Short mmCIF file of C-alpha atoms and ligand atoms in Angstrom, two decimals:
data_model
loop_
_atom_site.label_atom_id
_atom_site.label_comp_id
_atom_site.label_asym_id
_atom_site.label_seq_id
_atom_site.Cartn_x
_atom_site.Cartn_y
_atom_site.Cartn_z
CA MET A 1 -19.92 -21.07 10.67
CA SER A 2 -16.84 -19.53 9.12
CA LYS A 3 -13.60 -21.34 9.86
CA ARG A 4 -11.72 -18.06 10.02
CA ALA A 5 -10.64 -16.23 13.12
CA SER A 6 -10.52 -12.45 13.25
CA ARG A 7 -7.72 -10.76 15.11
CA HIS A 8 -10.07 -8.03 16.37
CA VAL A 9 -13.07 -10.03 17.52
CA SER A 10 -13.83 -13.59 18.37
CA LEU A 11 -16.03 -15.49 15.97
CA PRO A 12 -19.73 -15.13 16.62
CA THR A 13 -20.41 -18.28 18.61
CA THR A 14 -24.15 -17.85 18.82
CA PRO A 15 -26.18 -20.43 16.87
CA ASN A 16 -27.45 -19.06 13.58
CA ASP A 17 -31.09 -19.41 14.69
CA SER A 18 -30.67 -17.44 17.93
CA ASP A 19 -32.38 -14.08 18.37
CA GLU A 20 -29.00 -12.33 18.11
CA ALA A 21 -28.16 -14.10 14.87
CA LEU A 22 -31.59 -13.35 13.42
CA SER A 23 -31.24 -9.63 14.15
CA TRP A 24 -27.76 -9.66 12.54
CA ARG A 25 -29.12 -11.42 9.48
CA ARG A 26 -31.86 -8.82 9.11
CA ALA A 27 -29.35 -5.99 9.61
CA ILE A 28 -26.99 -7.34 6.94
CA GLU A 29 -29.85 -7.93 4.51
CA ARG A 30 -30.85 -4.30 5.08
CA VAL A 31 -27.31 -3.18 4.19
CA LEU A 32 -27.32 -5.37 1.09
CA SER A 33 -30.58 -3.72 0.04
CA GLY A 34 -28.67 -0.41 0.04
CA ILE A 35 -29.37 1.06 3.48
CA GLY A 36 -26.93 1.80 6.29
CA LEU A 37 -23.45 1.47 4.78
CA ARG A 38 -21.10 4.39 4.22
CA LEU A 39 -17.38 4.47 3.58
CA ALA A 40 -15.16 6.67 5.70
CA SER A 41 -11.74 7.49 4.34
CA GLN A 42 -8.42 7.88 6.09
CA PRO A 43 -5.49 9.67 4.43
CA ILE A 44 -2.28 7.84 3.58
CA VAL A 45 0.67 10.22 3.74
CA ASP A 46 4.01 10.21 1.95
CA ILE A 47 6.17 11.44 4.82
CA VAL A 48 9.14 12.16 2.60
CA HIS A 49 7.22 14.77 0.63
CA ALA A 50 4.62 15.55 3.35
CA ARG A 51 1.79 14.87 0.91
CA VAL A 52 -1.44 12.84 0.96
CA VAL A 53 -1.02 10.14 -1.67
CA GLY A 54 -4.12 8.05 -1.04
CA TYR A 55 -7.05 7.15 1.18
CA GLU A 56 -8.09 3.88 2.78
CA LEU A 57 -11.84 3.32 2.64
CA LEU A 58 -13.28 1.89 5.85
CA ALA A 59 -16.86 0.64 6.16
CA ARG A 60 -19.18 2.29 8.66
CA PHE A 61 -22.51 0.60 9.36
CA SER A 62 -25.46 2.25 11.01
CA GLY A 63 -27.14 -0.10 13.47
CA PRO A 64 -28.85 -1.57 15.22
CA PRO A 65 -26.83 -3.59 16.10
CA GLU A 66 -24.08 -1.12 16.95
CA ALA A 67 -20.69 -2.73 16.27
CA PRO A 68 -17.32 -2.03 14.60
CA PRO A 69 -17.01 -2.95 10.93
CA ASP A 70 -15.01 -6.12 11.46
CA VAL A 71 -17.86 -7.51 13.58
CA TRP A 72 -20.30 -6.82 10.74
CA PHE A 73 -18.03 -8.55 8.24
CA ARG A 74 -17.66 -11.57 10.52
CA TRP A 75 -21.41 -11.92 10.93
CA ALA A 76 -21.94 -11.50 7.19
CA GLU A 77 -19.49 -14.35 6.68
CA THR A 78 -21.47 -16.68 8.92
CA PHE A 79 -24.49 -16.17 6.64
CA ASP A 80 -22.38 -16.46 3.45
CA MET A 81 -23.09 -12.81 2.71
CA GLY A 82 -19.49 -11.59 3.11
CA ALA A 83 -18.72 -11.47 -0.60
CA ALA A 84 -21.99 -9.63 -1.28
CA LEU A 85 -20.95 -7.06 1.31
CA ASP A 86 -17.54 -6.67 -0.39
CA VAL A 87 -19.42 -6.04 -3.66
CA ARG A 88 -21.37 -3.19 -1.99
CA VAL A 89 -18.11 -1.67 -0.75
CA VAL A 90 -16.44 -1.94 -4.15
CA THR A 91 -19.45 -0.39 -5.88
CA ILE A 92 -19.42 2.62 -3.56
CA ALA A 93 -15.64 2.89 -3.81
CA LEU A 94 -15.70 2.96 -7.61
CA ALA A 95 -18.23 5.80 -7.50
CA MET A 96 -16.03 7.71 -5.04
CA ARG A 97 -12.99 7.24 -7.27
CA GLN A 98 -14.47 9.67 -9.80
CA HIS A 99 -13.95 12.49 -7.31
CA LEU A 100 -10.45 11.58 -6.19
CA PRO A 101 -7.95 14.44 -6.08
CA PRO A 102 -5.19 14.17 -8.70
CA ASP A 103 -2.22 11.91 -7.97
CA THR A 104 -3.96 9.96 -5.23
CA PHE A 105 -5.25 6.41 -4.94
CA LEU A 106 -8.01 4.62 -3.03
CA THR A 107 -7.50 1.45 -1.08
CA ILE A 108 -10.30 -1.06 -0.53
CA ASN A 109 -10.29 -4.00 1.90
CA ILE A 110 -11.22 -7.29 0.29
CA ASP A 111 -11.30 -10.72 1.86
CA PRO A 112 -8.89 -12.79 -0.30
CA LEU A 113 -11.20 -15.78 -0.07
CA HIS A 114 -13.85 -13.78 -1.93
CA LEU A 115 -11.64 -13.05 -4.94
CA ASN A 116 -13.17 -15.94 -6.85
CA ASP A 117 -16.74 -14.92 -6.05
CA VAL A 118 -18.47 -14.43 -9.38
CA ARG A 119 -20.31 -11.26 -8.26
CA LEU A 120 -17.08 -9.66 -7.13
CA VAL A 121 -15.25 -10.73 -10.30
CA GLU A 122 -18.06 -9.23 -12.41
CA THR A 123 -18.12 -5.99 -10.41
CA PHE A 124 -14.42 -5.49 -10.98
CA ALA A 125 -14.69 -6.47 -14.64
CA ALA A 126 -17.57 -4.02 -15.21
CA ALA A 127 -15.41 -1.19 -13.86
CA GLY A 128 -13.10 -1.48 -16.90
CA SER A 129 -10.02 0.30 -15.68
CA LEU A 130 -8.98 -0.23 -12.07
CA GLU A 131 -6.35 2.51 -12.18
CA ARG A 132 -5.88 4.27 -8.83
CA ILE A 133 -7.46 1.37 -6.94
CA VAL A 134 -5.38 -0.55 -4.41
CA ILE A 135 -6.83 -3.82 -3.14
CA GLU A 136 -5.87 -4.57 0.46
CA LEU A 137 -5.77 -8.26 1.24
CA THR A 138 -5.47 -9.71 4.72
CA GLU A 139 -4.59 -13.30 5.32
CA HIS A 140 -7.07 -14.26 8.05
CA SER A 141 -6.33 -17.96 7.78
CA ALA A 142 -3.87 -20.26 6.06
CA ILE A 143 -4.29 -19.99 2.29
CA ASP A 144 -3.68 -23.40 0.72
CA ASP A 145 -3.19 -22.33 -2.84
CA TYR A 146 -1.13 -19.20 -3.43
CA ASP A 147 -0.85 -19.92 -7.16
CA ALA A 148 -4.63 -19.80 -7.50
CA MET A 149 -4.64 -16.48 -5.63
CA VAL A 150 -1.98 -15.06 -7.97
CA GLU A 151 -4.10 -16.15 -10.95
CA LEU A 152 -7.20 -14.45 -9.52
CA LEU A 153 -5.24 -11.23 -9.11
CA LYS A 154 -3.92 -11.23 -12.68
CA PRO A 155 -6.97 -9.66 -14.36
CA LEU A 156 -7.22 -7.07 -11.59
CA ARG A 157 -3.57 -6.14 -12.00
CA ALA A 158 -3.96 -6.10 -15.78
CA ALA A 159 -6.81 -3.60 -15.35
CA GLY A 160 -4.47 -1.34 -13.39
CA ALA A 161 -5.21 -2.28 -9.76
CA LYS A 162 -2.34 -2.43 -7.28
CA ILE A 163 -2.20 -5.00 -4.50
CA ALA A 164 -1.48 -4.34 -0.83
CA ILE A 165 -0.81 -6.86 1.91
CA ASP A 166 -2.69 -5.66 4.98
CA ASP A 167 -1.62 -6.29 8.59
CA ALA A 168 1.89 -7.46 7.63
CA GLY A 169 3.77 -8.72 10.69
CA SER A 170 0.56 -9.51 12.55
CA GLY A 171 1.07 -13.25 12.46
CA TYR A 172 -1.74 -13.68 9.98
CA ALA A 173 -0.06 -11.92 7.11
CA GLY A 174 2.94 -14.25 7.02
CA LEU A 175 6.12 -13.96 5.01
CA ARG A 176 5.10 -16.72 2.62
CA TRP A 177 1.99 -14.78 1.73
CA LEU A 178 4.08 -11.67 1.20
CA LEU A 179 6.57 -13.32 -1.12
CA ALA A 180 3.95 -15.33 -3.02
CA LEU A 181 1.81 -12.33 -3.86
CA SER A 182 4.59 -9.87 -4.59
CA PRO A 183 2.40 -6.92 -3.56
CA ASP A 184 2.94 -3.30 -4.58
CA LEU A 185 2.34 -2.11 -1.02
CA VAL A 186 3.07 -3.71 2.36
CA LYS A 187 1.00 -2.32 5.23
CA ILE A 188 2.72 -2.97 8.54
CA ASP A 189 0.25 -3.88 11.26
CA ARG A 190 -0.51 -1.34 14.01
CA ALA A 191 0.63 -3.79 16.69
CA LEU A 192 4.22 -3.42 15.40
CA ILE A 193 4.01 0.37 15.09
CA ASP A 194 2.56 0.96 18.55
CA HIS A 195 5.58 2.18 20.63
CA VAL A 196 8.04 1.18 17.90
CA ASP A 197 10.16 4.08 19.22
CA ASP A 198 10.93 2.32 22.51
CA ASP A 199 10.89 -1.35 21.53
CA GLU A 200 13.98 -2.76 19.81
CA ILE A 201 12.22 -5.93 18.71
CA LYS A 202 9.51 -3.96 16.97
CA THR A 203 12.12 -1.71 15.34
CA ALA A 204 13.98 -4.78 14.06
CA LEU A 205 10.78 -6.34 12.73
CA VAL A 206 9.79 -3.13 10.92
CA GLU A 207 13.28 -2.92 9.42
CA MET A 208 13.06 -6.55 8.32
CA LEU A 209 9.68 -5.98 6.66
CA GLY A 210 11.14 -2.87 5.00
CA ALA A 211 14.05 -4.92 3.66
CA ILE A 212 11.73 -7.62 2.30
CA ALA A 213 9.48 -5.00 0.74
CA GLY A 214 12.55 -3.43 -0.88
CA ARG A 215 13.51 -6.81 -2.31
CA ILE A 216 10.14 -7.23 -3.98
CA ASP A 217 10.03 -3.57 -5.03
CA ALA A 218 7.04 -2.79 -2.82
CA TRP A 219 6.26 0.36 -0.88
CA VAL A 220 6.04 0.14 2.88
CA LEU A 221 3.25 1.76 4.85
CA ALA A 222 3.14 1.99 8.65
CA GLU A 223 -0.41 1.74 9.99
CA GLY A 224 -1.86 3.17 13.17
CA VAL A 225 0.72 5.89 13.89
CA GLU A 226 -0.62 7.73 16.92
CA ARG A 227 2.45 9.38 18.44
CA ALA A 228 4.97 11.88 17.07
CA SER A 229 7.86 9.80 18.44
CA GLU A 230 6.66 6.82 16.41
CA LEU A 231 6.57 9.02 13.31
CA ASP A 232 10.10 10.23 14.00
CA VAL A 233 11.50 6.71 14.22
CA LEU A 234 9.65 5.59 11.09
CA MET A 235 11.00 8.57 9.20
CA ARG A 236 14.55 7.79 10.32
CA MET A 237 14.09 4.17 9.23
CA GLY A 238 13.06 5.36 5.77
CA VAL A 239 9.45 4.12 5.89
CA PRO A 240 7.91 6.23 3.13
CA LEU A 241 4.17 5.99 3.83
CA VAL A 242 2.19 6.46 7.04
CA GLN A 243 -1.43 6.26 8.13
CA GLY A 244 -2.83 6.87 11.60
CA TYR A 245 -4.70 9.03 14.06
CA LEU A 246 -1.69 11.35 14.48
CA LEU A 247 -2.17 12.61 10.93
CA ALA A 248 -5.89 11.98 10.39
CA ARG A 249 -8.73 9.80 11.63
CA PRO A 250 -11.12 8.10 9.22
CA SER A 251 -13.80 10.61 8.25
CA PHE A 252 -16.78 11.13 5.97
CA ASP A 253 -15.29 14.36 4.61
CA ILE A 254 -14.48 14.21 0.93
CA TRP A 255 -11.53 14.24 1.19
CA PRO A 256 -10.19 14.47 4.71
CA THR A 257 -7.09 16.58 5.22
CA ILE A 258 -4.29 15.84 7.62
CA ASN A 259 -3.46 17.48 10.93
CA VAL A 260 -1.88 20.79 9.95
CA ASP A 261 0.61 20.81 12.83
CA ALA A 262 1.78 17.30 12.04
CA LEU A 263 1.94 18.26 8.37
CA SER A 264 4.07 21.35 8.91
CA SER A 265 6.50 19.60 11.23
CA LEU A 266 6.73 16.85 8.63
CA ALA A 267 7.32 19.36 5.88
CA LEU A 268 10.04 21.02 7.94
CA ARG A 269 11.77 17.74 8.68
CA SER A 270 11.49 16.42 5.16
CA GLY A 271 12.44 19.73 3.62
CA SER A 272 9.66 19.36 1.09
CA GLU A 273 9.07 23.11 1.11
CA SER A 274 12.75 23.75 0.56
CA THR A 275 14.63 23.04 -2.60
CA GLU A 276 15.78 19.56 -1.72
CA PRO A 277 17.19 18.08 -4.93
CA THR A 278 15.20 15.43 -6.73
CA LEU A 279 16.09 12.75 -9.26
CA ALA A 280 14.90 15.03 -12.08
CA HIS A 281 18.32 16.53 -12.76
CA LEU A 282 20.10 13.15 -12.65
CA VAL A 283 18.06 11.24 -15.25
CA GLU A 284 20.02 9.92 -18.24
CA THR A 285 18.51 8.49 -21.40
CA VAL A 286 18.82 4.74 -21.82
CA ASN A 287 18.32 2.15 -24.54
CA LYS A 288 15.06 0.26 -24.31
CA ARG A 289 14.00 -3.04 -25.82
CA ARG A 290 10.93 -5.29 -25.68
CA GLU A 291 11.29 -8.55 -23.76
CA HIS A 292 11.69 -10.90 -26.72
CA ALA A 293 13.55 -8.52 -29.01
CA ALA A 294 17.20 -9.07 -29.83
CA VAL A 295 19.66 -8.18 -27.07
CA VAL A 296 21.32 -4.81 -27.64
CA GLN A 297 24.83 -3.82 -26.73
CA GLY A 298 25.46 -2.09 -23.43
CA MET A 299 22.91 -1.30 -20.78
CA CYS A 300 19.22 -1.25 -21.57
CA VAL A 301 15.85 -1.35 -19.86
CA VAL A 302 13.58 -4.18 -20.96
CA VAL A 303 10.04 -2.79 -21.23
CA ASP A 304 6.57 -4.22 -21.83
CA GLU A 305 4.12 -3.10 -24.51
CA LEU A 306 3.14 -0.09 -22.38
CA ASP A 307 6.78 1.00 -22.08
CA GLN A 308 6.80 0.04 -18.39
CA PRO A 309 10.14 -1.33 -17.12
CA LEU A 310 10.33 -5.11 -16.57
CA PHE A 311 14.01 -5.54 -15.71
CA LEU A 312 17.46 -4.17 -16.41
CA ASP A 313 19.76 -5.66 -18.97
CA ILE A 314 23.29 -4.85 -17.92
CA PRO A 315 26.26 -6.69 -19.42
CA GLU A 316 27.53 -7.88 -16.02
CA SER A 317 24.14 -8.67 -14.53
CA ARG A 318 21.33 -9.62 -16.88
CA GLY A 319 17.80 -9.40 -15.55
CA ALA A 320 18.46 -7.15 -12.56
CA ARG A 321 15.28 -6.14 -10.73
CA VAL A 322 13.91 -2.69 -11.36
CA LEU A 323 13.54 -0.03 -8.69
CA ALA A 324 11.24 2.42 -10.45
CA LEU A 325 10.92 5.93 -9.02
CA ARG A 326 9.36 9.19 -10.14
CA PRO A 327 11.68 12.11 -11.04
CA THR A 328 10.09 14.06 -8.17
CA GLU A 329 11.56 11.62 -5.64
CA THR A 330 14.20 13.37 -3.54
CA VAL A 331 17.79 12.23 -3.85
CA ARG A 332 17.84 11.41 -0.15
CA SER A 333 14.78 9.14 -0.24
CA ALA A 334 15.98 7.51 -3.50
CA VAL A 335 19.25 6.57 -1.80
CA GLU A 336 17.36 5.20 1.21
CA ARG A 337 15.09 3.10 -0.97
CA ALA A 338 17.95 1.92 -3.16
CA MET A 339 19.83 0.74 -0.08
CA LEU A 340 16.87 -1.42 0.95
CA ARG A 341 17.47 -3.60 -2.12
CA THR A 342 19.26 -6.94 -2.00
CA PRO A 343 23.07 -6.73 -1.93
CA ALA A 344 23.10 -8.03 -5.51
CA ASP A 345 20.78 -5.29 -6.79
CA ARG A 346 21.74 -2.48 -4.45
CA TRP A 347 24.11 -0.67 -6.81
CA GLN A 348 22.07 -1.10 -9.99
CA PRO A 349 20.77 2.08 -11.61
CA ILE A 350 17.31 3.29 -10.65
CA VAL A 351 14.76 3.46 -13.46
CA CYS A 352 12.93 6.76 -13.61
CA VAL A 353 9.26 6.52 -14.60
CA ASN A 354 6.39 8.93 -15.20
CA GLU A 355 3.04 8.88 -13.38
CA VAL A 356 1.81 5.95 -15.48
CA ARG A 357 5.08 4.10 -14.86
CA GLN A 358 6.43 4.53 -18.38
CA THR A 359 10.21 4.47 -18.64
CA LEU A 360 11.84 7.90 -18.76
CA GLY A 361 15.49 6.98 -18.23
CA ILE A 362 17.91 5.81 -15.58
CA VAL A 363 19.74 7.33 -12.65
CA ARG A 364 23.13 5.80 -11.86
CA MET A 365 23.87 5.17 -8.20
CA GLU A 366 27.24 6.92 -8.44
CA ARG A 367 25.61 10.13 -9.64
CA LEU A 368 22.95 9.82 -6.96
CA ILE A 369 25.53 9.49 -4.20
CA GLN A 370 27.65 12.34 -5.59
CA SER A 371 24.54 14.50 -5.53
CA LEU A 372 23.80 13.53 -1.92
CA VAL A 373 27.37 14.35 -0.89
CA ARG A 374 27.18 17.72 -2.62
CA GLU A 375 23.88 18.40 -0.90
CA ASN A 376 25.40 17.67 2.50
CA ASP A 377 28.44 19.82 1.69
CA GLY A 378 26.21 22.63 0.46
CA PRO A 379 25.93 24.95 3.48
CA SER A 380 29.60 24.66 4.54
CA SER A 381 31.00 25.24 1.04
CA GLY A 382 28.61 28.19 0.80
CA LEU A 383 30.09 29.60 4.01
CA ALA A 384 33.62 29.03 2.76
CA GLU A 385 32.94 31.20 -0.26
CA THR A 386 31.76 34.18 1.79
P1 C2E B 1 -7.91 -2.63 8.96
O1 C2E B 1 -8.12 -2.85 7.51
O2 C2E B 1 -6.59 -3.02 9.53
O3 C2E B 1 -8.21 -1.09 9.18
C1 C2E B 1 -7.47 -0.25 10.01
C2 C2E B 1 -8.23 0.00 11.28
O4 C2E B 1 -7.39 0.77 12.16
C3 C2E B 1 -9.48 0.84 11.08
O5 C2E B 1 -10.44 0.42 12.06
C4 C2E B 1 -9.00 2.25 11.40
O6 C2E B 1 -10.02 3.11 11.80
C5 C2E B 1 -8.05 1.95 12.53
N1 C2E B 1 -7.01 2.97 12.70
C6 C2E B 1 -6.45 3.79 11.79
N2 C2E B 1 -5.49 4.55 12.34
C7 C2E B 1 -5.43 4.20 13.63
C8 C2E B 1 -4.64 4.65 14.74
O7 C2E B 1 -3.76 5.53 14.64
N3 C2E B 1 -4.87 4.05 15.94
C9 C2E B 1 -5.83 3.09 16.12
N4 C2E B 1 -5.99 2.59 17.34
N5 C2E B 1 -6.58 2.62 15.09
C10 C2E B 1 -6.39 3.20 13.88
P2 C2E B 1 -11.91 0.12 11.63
O8 C2E B 1 -12.38 1.15 10.64
O9 C2E B 1 -12.70 -0.08 12.88
O10 C2E B 1 -11.79 -1.22 10.83
C11 C2E B 1 -11.46 -2.41 11.50
C12 C2E B 1 -11.29 -3.53 10.51
O11 C2E B 1 -12.55 -3.83 9.89
C13 C2E B 1 -10.36 -3.23 9.37
O12 C2E B 1 -9.05 -3.36 9.81
C14 C2E B 1 -10.80 -4.27 8.38
O13 C2E B 1 -10.25 -5.54 8.72
C15 C2E B 1 -12.31 -4.34 8.60
N6 C2E B 1 -12.95 -3.49 7.59
C16 C2E B 1 -13.24 -2.17 7.67
N7 C2E B 1 -13.81 -1.75 6.52
C17 C2E B 1 -13.85 -2.82 5.70
C18 C2E B 1 -14.33 -3.03 4.36
O14 C2E B 1 -14.82 -2.14 3.67
N8 C2E B 1 -14.20 -4.31 3.85
C19 C2E B 1 -13.68 -5.33 4.56
N9 C2E B 1 -13.62 -6.53 3.99
N10 C2E B 1 -13.21 -5.16 5.81
C20 C2E B 1 -13.31 -3.92 6.38
CA1 CA B 2 -6.94 -2.34 5.73
CA1 CA B 3 -4.54 -3.12 8.66
#
């Protein structure tokens, strides 16, 4: 029997030789033989630019027995077939990746305790590049050895995978887990998003998770957004990514689109169809150096062998953390994200990167703020001239 507890369902308590357990075992063996598992996908939306940026893949099993996916995964675990089931999911996901629309990613749910399973390790290794794959990890139970987990993630990250912490703020995905893993994406649990618009404690918790994510340079995603008023509050709080029934349910369409009404109201509010200024016109060239090369005079960005920024070298603050943004990021959202950084880093320049995170240049905070002020002055100064 697995020692883990699921937040959705209680552990199967039936003995493993009961009729119920035997029918589950047969059902899971059938899935492992290649029958009865499909992956639905649910869009992940960048609400600043009103654009689908990725899709979470969610397992759908055809019964009997009829049950939600987490129940299937729990039963698989009791028969030690959980990792094998993850392998099936990863295999299907990698095939689906070939058809992904440009500039989008796929997220896959993986049990962190399976990361050292040799079949899973080999499946990931055989994929070669893991670009555009985000691995969602949920902490179902206390993890004793975070260092070991970080080690297991290294080859995946080196192959291009990004890491997401799933269900953050749920009580399972604790802060220690978040800081130890330094994920690229923090998915805030639906329980915190549900009625976040009329619950001050939830608002404060979402803000706190946003601040922590900013500190570790991770993106924040709000899960399970069902109501427009929740979306409004999240937008005002500067949460950049959203997923939920309001925008799209999980679906077998390749690839599902989002609710057109929700999309157009988003576009209107975010001004993505207007000419809202982006970082593109504020980027300045900057000196770059490799990590162990001699220190150069003035400001420079320390880069790795792929030209990706590691940290900032500024005379008054060596080793400042990098906030890396694309030139298409709007000035407004760049300011919001910059302000989520620690007080020490908050006023450091932003590093502008291309789609493969190579260093393009820097944007100084003073220029960013001047641009925001000009933008806000825009309509009134226009009126004054007429
Ligand atoms: P999760 O990873 O937290 O997945 C999000 C769940 O929330 C999904 O349920 C999704 O359909 C649902 N959801 C999305 N938006 C909304 C919303 O606006 N409102 C509500 N009420 N729900 C929403 P689903 O597909 O039933 O999956 C349940 C859980 O099963 C997942 O939770 C995950 O823990 C597990 N699971 C699903 N697929 C996989 C998989 O391929 N591998 C593994 N290891 N676990 C999986
Ligand atoms: Ca998930
Ligand atoms: Ca989740």
